[in-house]
Coordinates of C-alpha atoms in Angstrom, one line a residue:
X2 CA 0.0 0.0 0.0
X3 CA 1.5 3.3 -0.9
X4 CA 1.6 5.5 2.1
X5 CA 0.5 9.2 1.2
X6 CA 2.8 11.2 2.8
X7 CA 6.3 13.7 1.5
X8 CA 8.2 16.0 2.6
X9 CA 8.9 19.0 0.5
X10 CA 10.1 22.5 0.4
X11 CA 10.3 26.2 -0.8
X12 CA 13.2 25.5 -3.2
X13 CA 10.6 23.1 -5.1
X14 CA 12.6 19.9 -3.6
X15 CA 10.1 16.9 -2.9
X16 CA 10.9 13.1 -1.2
X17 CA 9.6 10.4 0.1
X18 CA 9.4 9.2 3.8
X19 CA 12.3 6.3 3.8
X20 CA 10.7 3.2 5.9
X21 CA 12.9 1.5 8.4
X22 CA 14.1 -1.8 8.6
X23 CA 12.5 -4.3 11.1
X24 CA 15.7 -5.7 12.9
X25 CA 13.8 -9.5 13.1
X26 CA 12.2 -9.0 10.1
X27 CA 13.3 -6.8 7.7
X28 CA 11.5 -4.3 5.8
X29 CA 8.6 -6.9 4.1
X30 CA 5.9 -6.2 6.5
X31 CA 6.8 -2.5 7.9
X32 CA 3.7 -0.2 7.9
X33 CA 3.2 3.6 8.2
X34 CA 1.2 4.4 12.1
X35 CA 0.0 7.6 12.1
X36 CA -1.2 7.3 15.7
X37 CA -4.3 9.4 14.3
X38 CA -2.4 12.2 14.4
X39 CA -1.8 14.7 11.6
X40 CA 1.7 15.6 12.5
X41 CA 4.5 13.3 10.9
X42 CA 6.4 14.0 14.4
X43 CA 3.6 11.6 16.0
X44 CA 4.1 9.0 13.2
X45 CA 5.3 5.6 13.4
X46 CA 6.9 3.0 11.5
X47 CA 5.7 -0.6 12.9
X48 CA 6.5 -4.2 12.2
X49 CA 3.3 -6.0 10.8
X50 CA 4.5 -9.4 12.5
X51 CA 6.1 -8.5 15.9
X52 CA 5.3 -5.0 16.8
X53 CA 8.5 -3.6 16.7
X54 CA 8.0 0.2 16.0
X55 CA 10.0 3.7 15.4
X56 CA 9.5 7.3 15.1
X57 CA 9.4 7.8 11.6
X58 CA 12.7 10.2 10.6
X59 CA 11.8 13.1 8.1
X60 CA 13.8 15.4 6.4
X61 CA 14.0 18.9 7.6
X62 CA 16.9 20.3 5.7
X63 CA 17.1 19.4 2.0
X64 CA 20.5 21.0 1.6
X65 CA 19.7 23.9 -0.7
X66 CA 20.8 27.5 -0.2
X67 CA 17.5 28.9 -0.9
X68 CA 15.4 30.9 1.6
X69 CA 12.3 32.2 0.5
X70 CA 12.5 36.8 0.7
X71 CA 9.4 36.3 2.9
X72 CA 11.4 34.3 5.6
X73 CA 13.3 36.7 8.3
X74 CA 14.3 33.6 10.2
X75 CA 16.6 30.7 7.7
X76 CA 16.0 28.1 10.5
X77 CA 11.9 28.3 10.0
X78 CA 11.8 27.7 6.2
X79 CA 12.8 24.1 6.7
X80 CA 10.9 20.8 4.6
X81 CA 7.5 20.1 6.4
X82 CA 5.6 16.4 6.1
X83 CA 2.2 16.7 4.2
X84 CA 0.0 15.0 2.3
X85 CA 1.2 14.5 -1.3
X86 CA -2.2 15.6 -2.7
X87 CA -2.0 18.8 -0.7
X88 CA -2.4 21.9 -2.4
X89 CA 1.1 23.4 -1.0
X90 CA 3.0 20.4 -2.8
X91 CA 2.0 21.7 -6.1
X92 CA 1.3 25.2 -7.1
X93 CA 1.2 25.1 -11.1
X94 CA 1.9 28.7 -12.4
X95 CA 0.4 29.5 -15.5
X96 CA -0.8 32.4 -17.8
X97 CA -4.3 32.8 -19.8
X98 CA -5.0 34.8 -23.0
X99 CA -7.0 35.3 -25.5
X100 CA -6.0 33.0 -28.4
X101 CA -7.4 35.9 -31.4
X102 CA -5.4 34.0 -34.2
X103 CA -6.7 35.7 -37.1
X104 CA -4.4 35.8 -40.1
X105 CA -2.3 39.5 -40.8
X106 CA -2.7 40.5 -37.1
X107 CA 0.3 38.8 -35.6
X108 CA 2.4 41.8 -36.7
X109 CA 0.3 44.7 -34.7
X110 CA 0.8 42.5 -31.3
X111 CA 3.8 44.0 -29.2
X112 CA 4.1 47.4 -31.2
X113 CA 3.2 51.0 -30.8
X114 CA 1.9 50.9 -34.2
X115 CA -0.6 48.1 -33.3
X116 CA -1.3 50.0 -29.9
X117 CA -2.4 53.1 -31.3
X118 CA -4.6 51.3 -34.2
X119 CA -6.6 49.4 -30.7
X120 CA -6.5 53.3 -29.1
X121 CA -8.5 54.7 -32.4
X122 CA -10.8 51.8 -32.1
X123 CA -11.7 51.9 -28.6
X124 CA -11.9 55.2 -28.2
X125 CA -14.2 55.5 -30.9
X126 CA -12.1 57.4 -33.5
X127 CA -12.7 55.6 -36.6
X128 CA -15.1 52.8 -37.6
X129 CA -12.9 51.5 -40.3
X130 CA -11.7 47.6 -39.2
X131 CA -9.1 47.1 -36.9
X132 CA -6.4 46.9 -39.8
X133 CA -7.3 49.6 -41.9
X134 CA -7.0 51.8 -39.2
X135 CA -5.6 55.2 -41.3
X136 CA -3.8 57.5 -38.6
X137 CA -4.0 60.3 -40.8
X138 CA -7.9 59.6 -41.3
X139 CA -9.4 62.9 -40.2
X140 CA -12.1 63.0 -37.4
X141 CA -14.5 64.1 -39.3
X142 CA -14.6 61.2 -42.3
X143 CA -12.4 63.9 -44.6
X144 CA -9.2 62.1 -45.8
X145 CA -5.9 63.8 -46.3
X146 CA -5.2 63.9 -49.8
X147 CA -1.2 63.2 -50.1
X148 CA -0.7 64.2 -53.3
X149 CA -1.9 67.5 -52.3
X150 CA 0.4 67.5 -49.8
X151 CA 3.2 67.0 -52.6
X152 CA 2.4 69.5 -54.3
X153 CA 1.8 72.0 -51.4
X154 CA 5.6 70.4 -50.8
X155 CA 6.8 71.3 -54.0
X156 CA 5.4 74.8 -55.1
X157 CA 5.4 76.3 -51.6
X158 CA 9.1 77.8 -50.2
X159 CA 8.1 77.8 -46.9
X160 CA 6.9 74.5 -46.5
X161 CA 10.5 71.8 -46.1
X162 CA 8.3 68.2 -45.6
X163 CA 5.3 66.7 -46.0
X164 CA 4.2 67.3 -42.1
X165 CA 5.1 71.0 -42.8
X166 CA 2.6 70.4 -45.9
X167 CA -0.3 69.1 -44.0
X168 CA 0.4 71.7 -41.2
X169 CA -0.2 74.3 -44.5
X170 CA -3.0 72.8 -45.8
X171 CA -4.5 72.7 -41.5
X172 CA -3.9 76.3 -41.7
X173 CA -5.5 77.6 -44.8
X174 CA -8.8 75.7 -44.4
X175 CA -8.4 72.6 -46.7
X176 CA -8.1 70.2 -43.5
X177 CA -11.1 71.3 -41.0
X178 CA -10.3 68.3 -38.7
X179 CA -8.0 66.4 -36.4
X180 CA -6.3 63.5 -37.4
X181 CA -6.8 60.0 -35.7
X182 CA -3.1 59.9 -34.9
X183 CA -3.4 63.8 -33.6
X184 CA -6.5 63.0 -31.2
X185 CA -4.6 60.2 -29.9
X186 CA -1.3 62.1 -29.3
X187 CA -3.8 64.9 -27.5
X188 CA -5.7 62.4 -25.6
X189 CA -3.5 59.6 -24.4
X190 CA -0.5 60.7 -22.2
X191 CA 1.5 57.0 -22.0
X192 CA 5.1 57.1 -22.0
X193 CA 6.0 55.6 -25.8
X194 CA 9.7 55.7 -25.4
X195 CA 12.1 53.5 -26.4
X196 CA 12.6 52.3 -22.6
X197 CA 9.0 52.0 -22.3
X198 CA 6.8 49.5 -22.6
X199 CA 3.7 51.6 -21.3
X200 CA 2.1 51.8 -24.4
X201 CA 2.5 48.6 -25.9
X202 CA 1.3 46.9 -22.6
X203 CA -1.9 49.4 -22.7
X204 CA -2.6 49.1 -26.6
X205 CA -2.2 45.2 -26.6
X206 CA -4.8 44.7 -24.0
X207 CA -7.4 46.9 -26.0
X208 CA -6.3 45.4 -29.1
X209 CA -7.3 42.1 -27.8
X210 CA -10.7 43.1 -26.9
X211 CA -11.1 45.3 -30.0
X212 CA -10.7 41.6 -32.0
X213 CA -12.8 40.0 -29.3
X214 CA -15.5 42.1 -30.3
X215 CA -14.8 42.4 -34.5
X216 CA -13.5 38.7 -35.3
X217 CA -15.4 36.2 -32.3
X218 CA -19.2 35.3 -33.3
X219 CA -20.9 37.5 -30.7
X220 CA -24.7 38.3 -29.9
X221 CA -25.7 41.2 -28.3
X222 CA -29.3 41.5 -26.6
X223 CA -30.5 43.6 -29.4
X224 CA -29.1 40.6 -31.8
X225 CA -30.8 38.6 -29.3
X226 CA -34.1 40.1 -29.8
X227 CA -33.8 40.4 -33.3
X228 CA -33.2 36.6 -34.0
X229 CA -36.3 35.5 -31.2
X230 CA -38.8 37.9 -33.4
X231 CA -37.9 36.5 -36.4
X232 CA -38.2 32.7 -35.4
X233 CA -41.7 33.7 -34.1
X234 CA -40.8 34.2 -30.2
X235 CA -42.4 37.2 -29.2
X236 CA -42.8 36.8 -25.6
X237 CA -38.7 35.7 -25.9
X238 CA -38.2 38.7 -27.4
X239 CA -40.4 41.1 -25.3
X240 CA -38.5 39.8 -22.3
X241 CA -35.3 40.5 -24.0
X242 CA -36.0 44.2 -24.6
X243 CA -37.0 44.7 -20.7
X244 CA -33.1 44.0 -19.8
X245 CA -32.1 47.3 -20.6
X246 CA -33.3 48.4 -17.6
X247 CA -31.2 45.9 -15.7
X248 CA -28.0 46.8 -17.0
X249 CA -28.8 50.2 -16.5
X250 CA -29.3 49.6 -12.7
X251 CA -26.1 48.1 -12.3
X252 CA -23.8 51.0 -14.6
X253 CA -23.8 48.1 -17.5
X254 CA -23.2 49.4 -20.9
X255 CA -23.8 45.9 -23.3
X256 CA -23.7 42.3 -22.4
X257 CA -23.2 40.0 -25.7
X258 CA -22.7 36.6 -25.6
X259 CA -20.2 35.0 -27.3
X260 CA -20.2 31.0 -29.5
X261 CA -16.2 30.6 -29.7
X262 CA -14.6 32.4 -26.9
X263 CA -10.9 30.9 -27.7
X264 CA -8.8 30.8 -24.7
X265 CA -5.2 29.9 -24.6
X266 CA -3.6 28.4 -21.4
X267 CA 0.4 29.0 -21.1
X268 CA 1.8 26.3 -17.7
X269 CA 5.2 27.2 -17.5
X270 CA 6.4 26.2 -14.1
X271 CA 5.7 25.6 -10.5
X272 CA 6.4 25.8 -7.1
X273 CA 5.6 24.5 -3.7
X274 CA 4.9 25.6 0.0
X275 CA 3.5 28.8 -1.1
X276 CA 2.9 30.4 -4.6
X277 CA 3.9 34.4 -4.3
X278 CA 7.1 34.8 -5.8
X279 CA 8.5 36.0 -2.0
X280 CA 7.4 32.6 -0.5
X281 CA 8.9 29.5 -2.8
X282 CA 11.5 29.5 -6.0
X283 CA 9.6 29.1 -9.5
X284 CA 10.8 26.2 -10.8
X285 CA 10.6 25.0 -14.4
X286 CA 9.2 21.5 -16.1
X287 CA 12.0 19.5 -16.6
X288 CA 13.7 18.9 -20.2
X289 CA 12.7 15.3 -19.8
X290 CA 8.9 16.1 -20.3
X291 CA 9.2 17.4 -23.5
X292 CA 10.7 15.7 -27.0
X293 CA 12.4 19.0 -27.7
X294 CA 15.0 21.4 -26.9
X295 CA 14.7 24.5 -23.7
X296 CA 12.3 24.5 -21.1
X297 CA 8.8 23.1 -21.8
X298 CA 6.1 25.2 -21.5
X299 CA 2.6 22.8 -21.6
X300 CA -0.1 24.9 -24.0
X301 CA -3.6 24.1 -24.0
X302 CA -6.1 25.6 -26.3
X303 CA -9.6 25.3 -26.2
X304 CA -13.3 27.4 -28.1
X305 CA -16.1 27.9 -25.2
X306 CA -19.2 29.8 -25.0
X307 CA -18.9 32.9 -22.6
X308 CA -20.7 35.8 -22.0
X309 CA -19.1 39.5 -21.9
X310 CA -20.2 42.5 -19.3
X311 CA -19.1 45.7 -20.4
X312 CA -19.2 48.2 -17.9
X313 CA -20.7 51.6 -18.5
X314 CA -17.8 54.5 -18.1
X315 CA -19.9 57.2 -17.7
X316 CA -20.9 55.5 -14.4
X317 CA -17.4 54.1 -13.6
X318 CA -15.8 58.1 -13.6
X319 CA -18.6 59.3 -11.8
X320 CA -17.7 56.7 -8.9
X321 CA -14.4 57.7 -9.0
X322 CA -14.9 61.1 -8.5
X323 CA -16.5 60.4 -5.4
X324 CA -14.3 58.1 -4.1
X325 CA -11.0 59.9 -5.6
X326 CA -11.2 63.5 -4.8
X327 CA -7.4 64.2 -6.6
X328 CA -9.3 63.3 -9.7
X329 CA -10.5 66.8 -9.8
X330 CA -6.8 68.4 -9.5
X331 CA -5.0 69.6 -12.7
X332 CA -1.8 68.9 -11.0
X333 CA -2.4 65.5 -9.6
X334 CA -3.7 64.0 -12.9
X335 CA -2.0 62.4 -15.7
X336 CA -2.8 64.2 -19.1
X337 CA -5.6 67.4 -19.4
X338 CA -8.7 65.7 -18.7
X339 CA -10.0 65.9 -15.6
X340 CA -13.1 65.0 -13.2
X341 CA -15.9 67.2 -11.6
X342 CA -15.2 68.6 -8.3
X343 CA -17.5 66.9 -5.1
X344 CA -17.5 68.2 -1.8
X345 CA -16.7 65.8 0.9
X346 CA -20.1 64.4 1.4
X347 CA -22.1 65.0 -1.7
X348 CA -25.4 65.0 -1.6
X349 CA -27.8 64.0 -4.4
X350 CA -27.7 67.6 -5.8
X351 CA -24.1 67.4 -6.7
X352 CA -23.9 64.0 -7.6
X353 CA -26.0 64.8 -10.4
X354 CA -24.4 68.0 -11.4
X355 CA -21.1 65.9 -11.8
X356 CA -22.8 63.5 -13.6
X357 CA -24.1 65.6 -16.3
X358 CA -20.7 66.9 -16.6
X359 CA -19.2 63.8 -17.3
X360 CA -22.2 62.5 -19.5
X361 CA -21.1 66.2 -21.6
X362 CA -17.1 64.7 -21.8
X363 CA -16.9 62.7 -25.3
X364 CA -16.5 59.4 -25.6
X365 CA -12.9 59.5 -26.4
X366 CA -12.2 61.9 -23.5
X367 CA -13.8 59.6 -20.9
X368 CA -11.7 56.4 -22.0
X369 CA -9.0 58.7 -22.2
X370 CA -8.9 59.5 -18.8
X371 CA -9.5 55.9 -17.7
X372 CA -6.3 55.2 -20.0
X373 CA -4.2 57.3 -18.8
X374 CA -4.6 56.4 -15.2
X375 CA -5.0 52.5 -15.5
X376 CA -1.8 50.9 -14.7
X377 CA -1.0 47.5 -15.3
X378 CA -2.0 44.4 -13.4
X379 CA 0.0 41.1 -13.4
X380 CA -1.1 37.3 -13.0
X381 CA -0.9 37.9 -9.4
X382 CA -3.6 40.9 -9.0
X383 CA -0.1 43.3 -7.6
X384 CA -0.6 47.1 -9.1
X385 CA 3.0 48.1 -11.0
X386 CA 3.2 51.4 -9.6
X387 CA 4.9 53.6 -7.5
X388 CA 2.4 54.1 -4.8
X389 CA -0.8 54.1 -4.0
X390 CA -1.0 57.4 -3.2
X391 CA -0.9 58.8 -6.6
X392 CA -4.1 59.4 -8.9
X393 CA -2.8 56.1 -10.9
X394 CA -2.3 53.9 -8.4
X395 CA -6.1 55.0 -7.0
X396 CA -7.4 54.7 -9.9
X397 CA -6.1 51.2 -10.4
X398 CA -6.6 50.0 -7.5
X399 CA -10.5 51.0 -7.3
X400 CA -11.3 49.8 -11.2
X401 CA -9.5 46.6 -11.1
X402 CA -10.5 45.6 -7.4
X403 CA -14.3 46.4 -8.6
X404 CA -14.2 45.0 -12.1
X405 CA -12.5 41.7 -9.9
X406 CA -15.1 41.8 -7.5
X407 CA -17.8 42.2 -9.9
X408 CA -16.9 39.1 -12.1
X409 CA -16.8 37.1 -8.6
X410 CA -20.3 37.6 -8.4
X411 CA -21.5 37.0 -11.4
X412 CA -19.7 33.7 -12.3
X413 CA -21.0 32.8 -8.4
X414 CA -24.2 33.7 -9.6
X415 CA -24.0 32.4 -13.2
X416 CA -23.3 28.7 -11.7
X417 CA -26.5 28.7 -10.0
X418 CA -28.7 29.5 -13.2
X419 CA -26.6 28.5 -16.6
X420 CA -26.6 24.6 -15.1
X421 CA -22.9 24.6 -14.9
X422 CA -20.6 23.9 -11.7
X423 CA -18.9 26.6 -10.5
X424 CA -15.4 25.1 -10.9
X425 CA -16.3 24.5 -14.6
X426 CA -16.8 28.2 -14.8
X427 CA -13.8 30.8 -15.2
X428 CA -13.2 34.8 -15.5
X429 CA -11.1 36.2 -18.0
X430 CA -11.0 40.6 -17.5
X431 CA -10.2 43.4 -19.7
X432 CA -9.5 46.1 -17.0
X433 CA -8.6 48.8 -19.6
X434 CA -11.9 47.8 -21.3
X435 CA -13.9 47.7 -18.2
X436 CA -15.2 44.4 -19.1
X437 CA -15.6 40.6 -17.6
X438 CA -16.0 37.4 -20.2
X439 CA -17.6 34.2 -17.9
X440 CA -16.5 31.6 -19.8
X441 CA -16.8 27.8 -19.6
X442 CA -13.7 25.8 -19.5
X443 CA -14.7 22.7 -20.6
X444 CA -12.5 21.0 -23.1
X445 CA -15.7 19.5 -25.1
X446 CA -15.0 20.0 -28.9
X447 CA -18.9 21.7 -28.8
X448 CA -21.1 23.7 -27.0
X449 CA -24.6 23.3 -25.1
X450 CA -25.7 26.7 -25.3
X451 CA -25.9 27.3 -21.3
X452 CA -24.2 30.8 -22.1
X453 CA -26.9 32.1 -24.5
X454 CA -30.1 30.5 -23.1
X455 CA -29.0 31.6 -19.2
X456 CA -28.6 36.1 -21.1
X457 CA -32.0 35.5 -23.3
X458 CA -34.2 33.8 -20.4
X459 CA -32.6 34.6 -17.1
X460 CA -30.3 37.6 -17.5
X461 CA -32.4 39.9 -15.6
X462 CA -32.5 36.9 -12.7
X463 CA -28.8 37.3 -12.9
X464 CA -27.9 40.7 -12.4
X465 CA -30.9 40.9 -9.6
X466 CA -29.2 38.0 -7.4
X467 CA -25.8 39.7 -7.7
X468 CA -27.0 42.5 -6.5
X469 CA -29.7 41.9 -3.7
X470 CA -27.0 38.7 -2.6
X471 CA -23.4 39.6 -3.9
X472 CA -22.9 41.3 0.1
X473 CA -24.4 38.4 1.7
X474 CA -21.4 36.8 4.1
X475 CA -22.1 34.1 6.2
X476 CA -18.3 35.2 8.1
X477 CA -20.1 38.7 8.7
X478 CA -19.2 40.8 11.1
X479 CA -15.6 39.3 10.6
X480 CA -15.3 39.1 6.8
X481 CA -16.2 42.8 6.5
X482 CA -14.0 44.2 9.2
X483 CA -10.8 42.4 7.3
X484 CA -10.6 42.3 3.4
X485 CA -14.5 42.0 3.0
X486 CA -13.7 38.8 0.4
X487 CA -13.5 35.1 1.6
X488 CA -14.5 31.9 0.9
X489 CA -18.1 32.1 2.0
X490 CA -18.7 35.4 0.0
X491 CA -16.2 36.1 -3.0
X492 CA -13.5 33.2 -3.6
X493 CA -13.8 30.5 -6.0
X494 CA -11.7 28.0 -7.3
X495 CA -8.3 28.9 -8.2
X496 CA -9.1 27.1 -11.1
X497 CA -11.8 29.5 -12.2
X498 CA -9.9 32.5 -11.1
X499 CA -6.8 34.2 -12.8
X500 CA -5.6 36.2 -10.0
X501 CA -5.9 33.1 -7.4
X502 CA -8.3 35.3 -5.4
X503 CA -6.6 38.3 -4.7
X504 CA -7.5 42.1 -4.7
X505 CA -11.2 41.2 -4.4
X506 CA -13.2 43.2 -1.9
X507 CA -17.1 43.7 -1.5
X508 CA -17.4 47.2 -0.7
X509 CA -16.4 48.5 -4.6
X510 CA -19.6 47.4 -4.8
X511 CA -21.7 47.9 -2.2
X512 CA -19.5 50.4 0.0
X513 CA -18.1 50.4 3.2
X514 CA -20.0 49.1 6.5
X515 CA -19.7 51.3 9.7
X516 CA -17.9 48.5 11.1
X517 CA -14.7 48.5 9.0
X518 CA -11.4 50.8 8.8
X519 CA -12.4 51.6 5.0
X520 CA -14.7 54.3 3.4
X521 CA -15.4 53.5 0.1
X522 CA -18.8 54.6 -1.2
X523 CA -20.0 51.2 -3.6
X524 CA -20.4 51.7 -7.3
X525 CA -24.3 49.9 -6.9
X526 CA -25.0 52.2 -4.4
X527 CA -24.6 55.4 -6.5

């Protein structure tokens, strides 16, 4: 019988407990006593035939050099006995995308080019496809005509290149309008230097969802509605057309639903005893696991149904002006767009008076200044900034803890209506894009529809129980006087979640109880 117990530790090291030898009888009919105890320092090894019996001897030092950053203390990171199903032997590390493979766009991933193309798109600058983004299309649908330029170039003195050219023609009325590429360089104040990868990080996100939403087959409600009047559904489609209202209750701006949702899963190492990077070594697969050369890297791809929840922005930068009064400082934002000025406690009056000042701002100028002040967010849900106490780090820390939050909910409310488990259920976020995809993560080579029958039939039975039970805590007073997220309210499987369920908290949503050490008014509450 194979006992079930190792010993491992922080350095990714991992052996076996060594039976003894029975000195009558050898090491035939030795057995593991655990004494009922879960502590291998109780354990026993014991003769079968004559009783004979010994402490069991366990490794505490495996010999490496390694001490976990976390540990102040090199004598208490030693190997520790566990179970070898435990969830602290093995931590797999791993990184999921979206796996938008459509042919000619490999070459706008990873470039500033590609970046500002996904910028014009998203914030609504052109409506030409994603590749035939022109950044010298003007604003206004007017072109600029280049061989005018050439020959403004060549018959005027003054004018020594072609930018001087179009900066001629700008000036004596034959361009009325901004260029793509000038709105964007206005707008969109990311570093694009040669050191930088600000706006390549920023740009590749959007571009991502800007092919989610022009290459993936995708319903929205009104396609929804459409398609049930057609096949003769009325009474489909007249509940279809009363979710408007739902979405607008909870500062939603579309929900689509999506037939081939491809997601791409990158497992490139692992480690054990903890998973941060400050409590174990990452440790790569070994050579021998793969037929070829370097370290494998195990890929799985797989084409689910999922449904998207884009969040409203005219909603999301009124909540930050409440909750973020340096939003309203020229000085303390990034770039020239700023947010209405709230007294301390607003009352309805001048919520509303911000809000219609926001709902003025354009559409490009309100994803501008989301933009500009979203910083990025790695596999572990850690902000890459300087400190929170800048606008940027704010700002990131309330959108992405929020948007987290928010996709919590509704895949914890999603399992209880679209028939799948919760563990079969995962989140994939677009924080720049304010939006969640629920996907399935089956590996079946076809869909059952769960996705698309749960938005047409049930979607407003969604977004109700994520609302009226997305606070509920069984851990209560407790949960919300710490991080206000835990297992009874907000975590899920790490399987299900890409930031192994961190940076989650329920009052982004819901705002802070009287109880707590926090006062954050909730988005659902505004």
């Amino acid at each position: 019988k194979q006992y079930q117990f190792v010993s491992v530790h922080s350095c990714g090291e991992i052996r076996r407990l060594y039976p003894q030898k029975c000195p009558d009888h050898g090491d035939q009919h030795i057995v593991l006593d655990t004494q009922d105890s879960q502590r291998a320092q109780n354990f026993k090894w014991r003769c079968y035939i004559c009783g004979w019996s010994t402490r069991v001897s366990y490794y505490q030092n495996c010999g490496c050099d390694y001490v976990p950053p976390s540990v102040d203390d090199p004598d208490d990171d030693k190997m520790y006995t566990t179970v070898h199903r435990a969830g602290s032997t093995y931590y797999p590390h791993y990184l999921t995308t979206v796996n938008l493979h459509t042919s000619g766009i490999g070459h706008l991933r990873g470039n500033e080019d590609g970046s500002r193309k996904a910028f014009a798109k998203h914030l609504g600058l052109t409506d030409l496809p994603l590749q035939a983004v022109n950044m010298n299309e003007g604003i206004e649908g007017a072109e600029i005509d280049d061989d005018r330029k050439i020959e403004v170039y060549q018959t005027e003195s003054e004018v020594n290149s072609l930018a001087d050219a179009e900066e001629w023609l700008r000036k004596n009325g034959e361009i009325d309008s901004q260029t793509v590429g000038e709105t964007i360089q206005d707008l969109i104040d990311l570093d694009a230097s040669e050191d930088s990868t600000e706006m390549v990080d920023a740009g590749d996100e959007l571009l991502q969802y800007v092919l989610s939403l022009e290459e993936l087959t995708a319903h929205n409600l009104d396609d929804l509605e459409k398609d049930a009047r057609d096949e003769g559904f009325p009474r489909k489609a007249d509940k279809i057309a009363t979710y408007e209202g739902d979405l607008e209750r909870l500062g939603l701006r579309n929900v689509r639903v999506i037939e081939d949702f491809p997601v791409q899963t990158f497992v490139y190492g692992y480690t054990r005893g903890g998973r941060e990077e400050d409590e174990a070594q990452l440790n790569a697969f070994s050579q021998n696991a793969s037929s070829g050369d370097g370290t494998p890297i195990f890929v799985d791809t797989s084409e689910t149904e999922a449904t998207q929840f884009d969040l409203d922005p005219t909603k999301v930068l009124l909540w930050l002006a409440v909750n973020i009064p340096e939003t309203s400082n020229k000085r303390a934002v990034r770039g020239d767009i700023t947010l209405p000025t709230l007294p301390e406690d607003p009352e309805g009056a001048d919520i509303e008076r911000a809000r219609s000042i926001i709902e003025e701002m354009s559409r490009a100028e309100q994803w501008a200044f989301l933009l500009n002040h979203l910083d990025p967010v790695d596999g572990y849900g850690r902000f890459e900034i300087s400190s929170d106490d800048t606008v940027e780090g704010q700002v990131t820390k309330y959108v992405f803890e929020m948007l987290h939050t928010l996709s919590h909910i509704l895949l914890k409310q999603a399992s209880t209506i679209s028939g799948f488990d919760r563990t079969n259920l995962s989140e994939f976020l677009f924080p720049r894009a304010l939006s969640v995809v629920i996907y399935t993560n089956n590996r079946e080579e076809f869909n059952i529809g769960g996705m698309t029958t749960m938005v047409e039939q049930q979607l407003d039975d969604l977004l109700g129980q994520a609302k009226a039970h997305g606070n509920e805590c069984m851990m209560d007073p407790v949960c919300s006087q710490r991080d206000g997220a835990c297992l009874s309210c907000l975590h899920v499987s790490e399987i299900s979640c890409s930031y192994f369920n961190q940076v989650l908290c329920r009052d982004y949503l819901f705002g802070s109880r009287p109880n707590t050490d926090r006062d954050i008014e909730g988005f659902w509450r505004l």
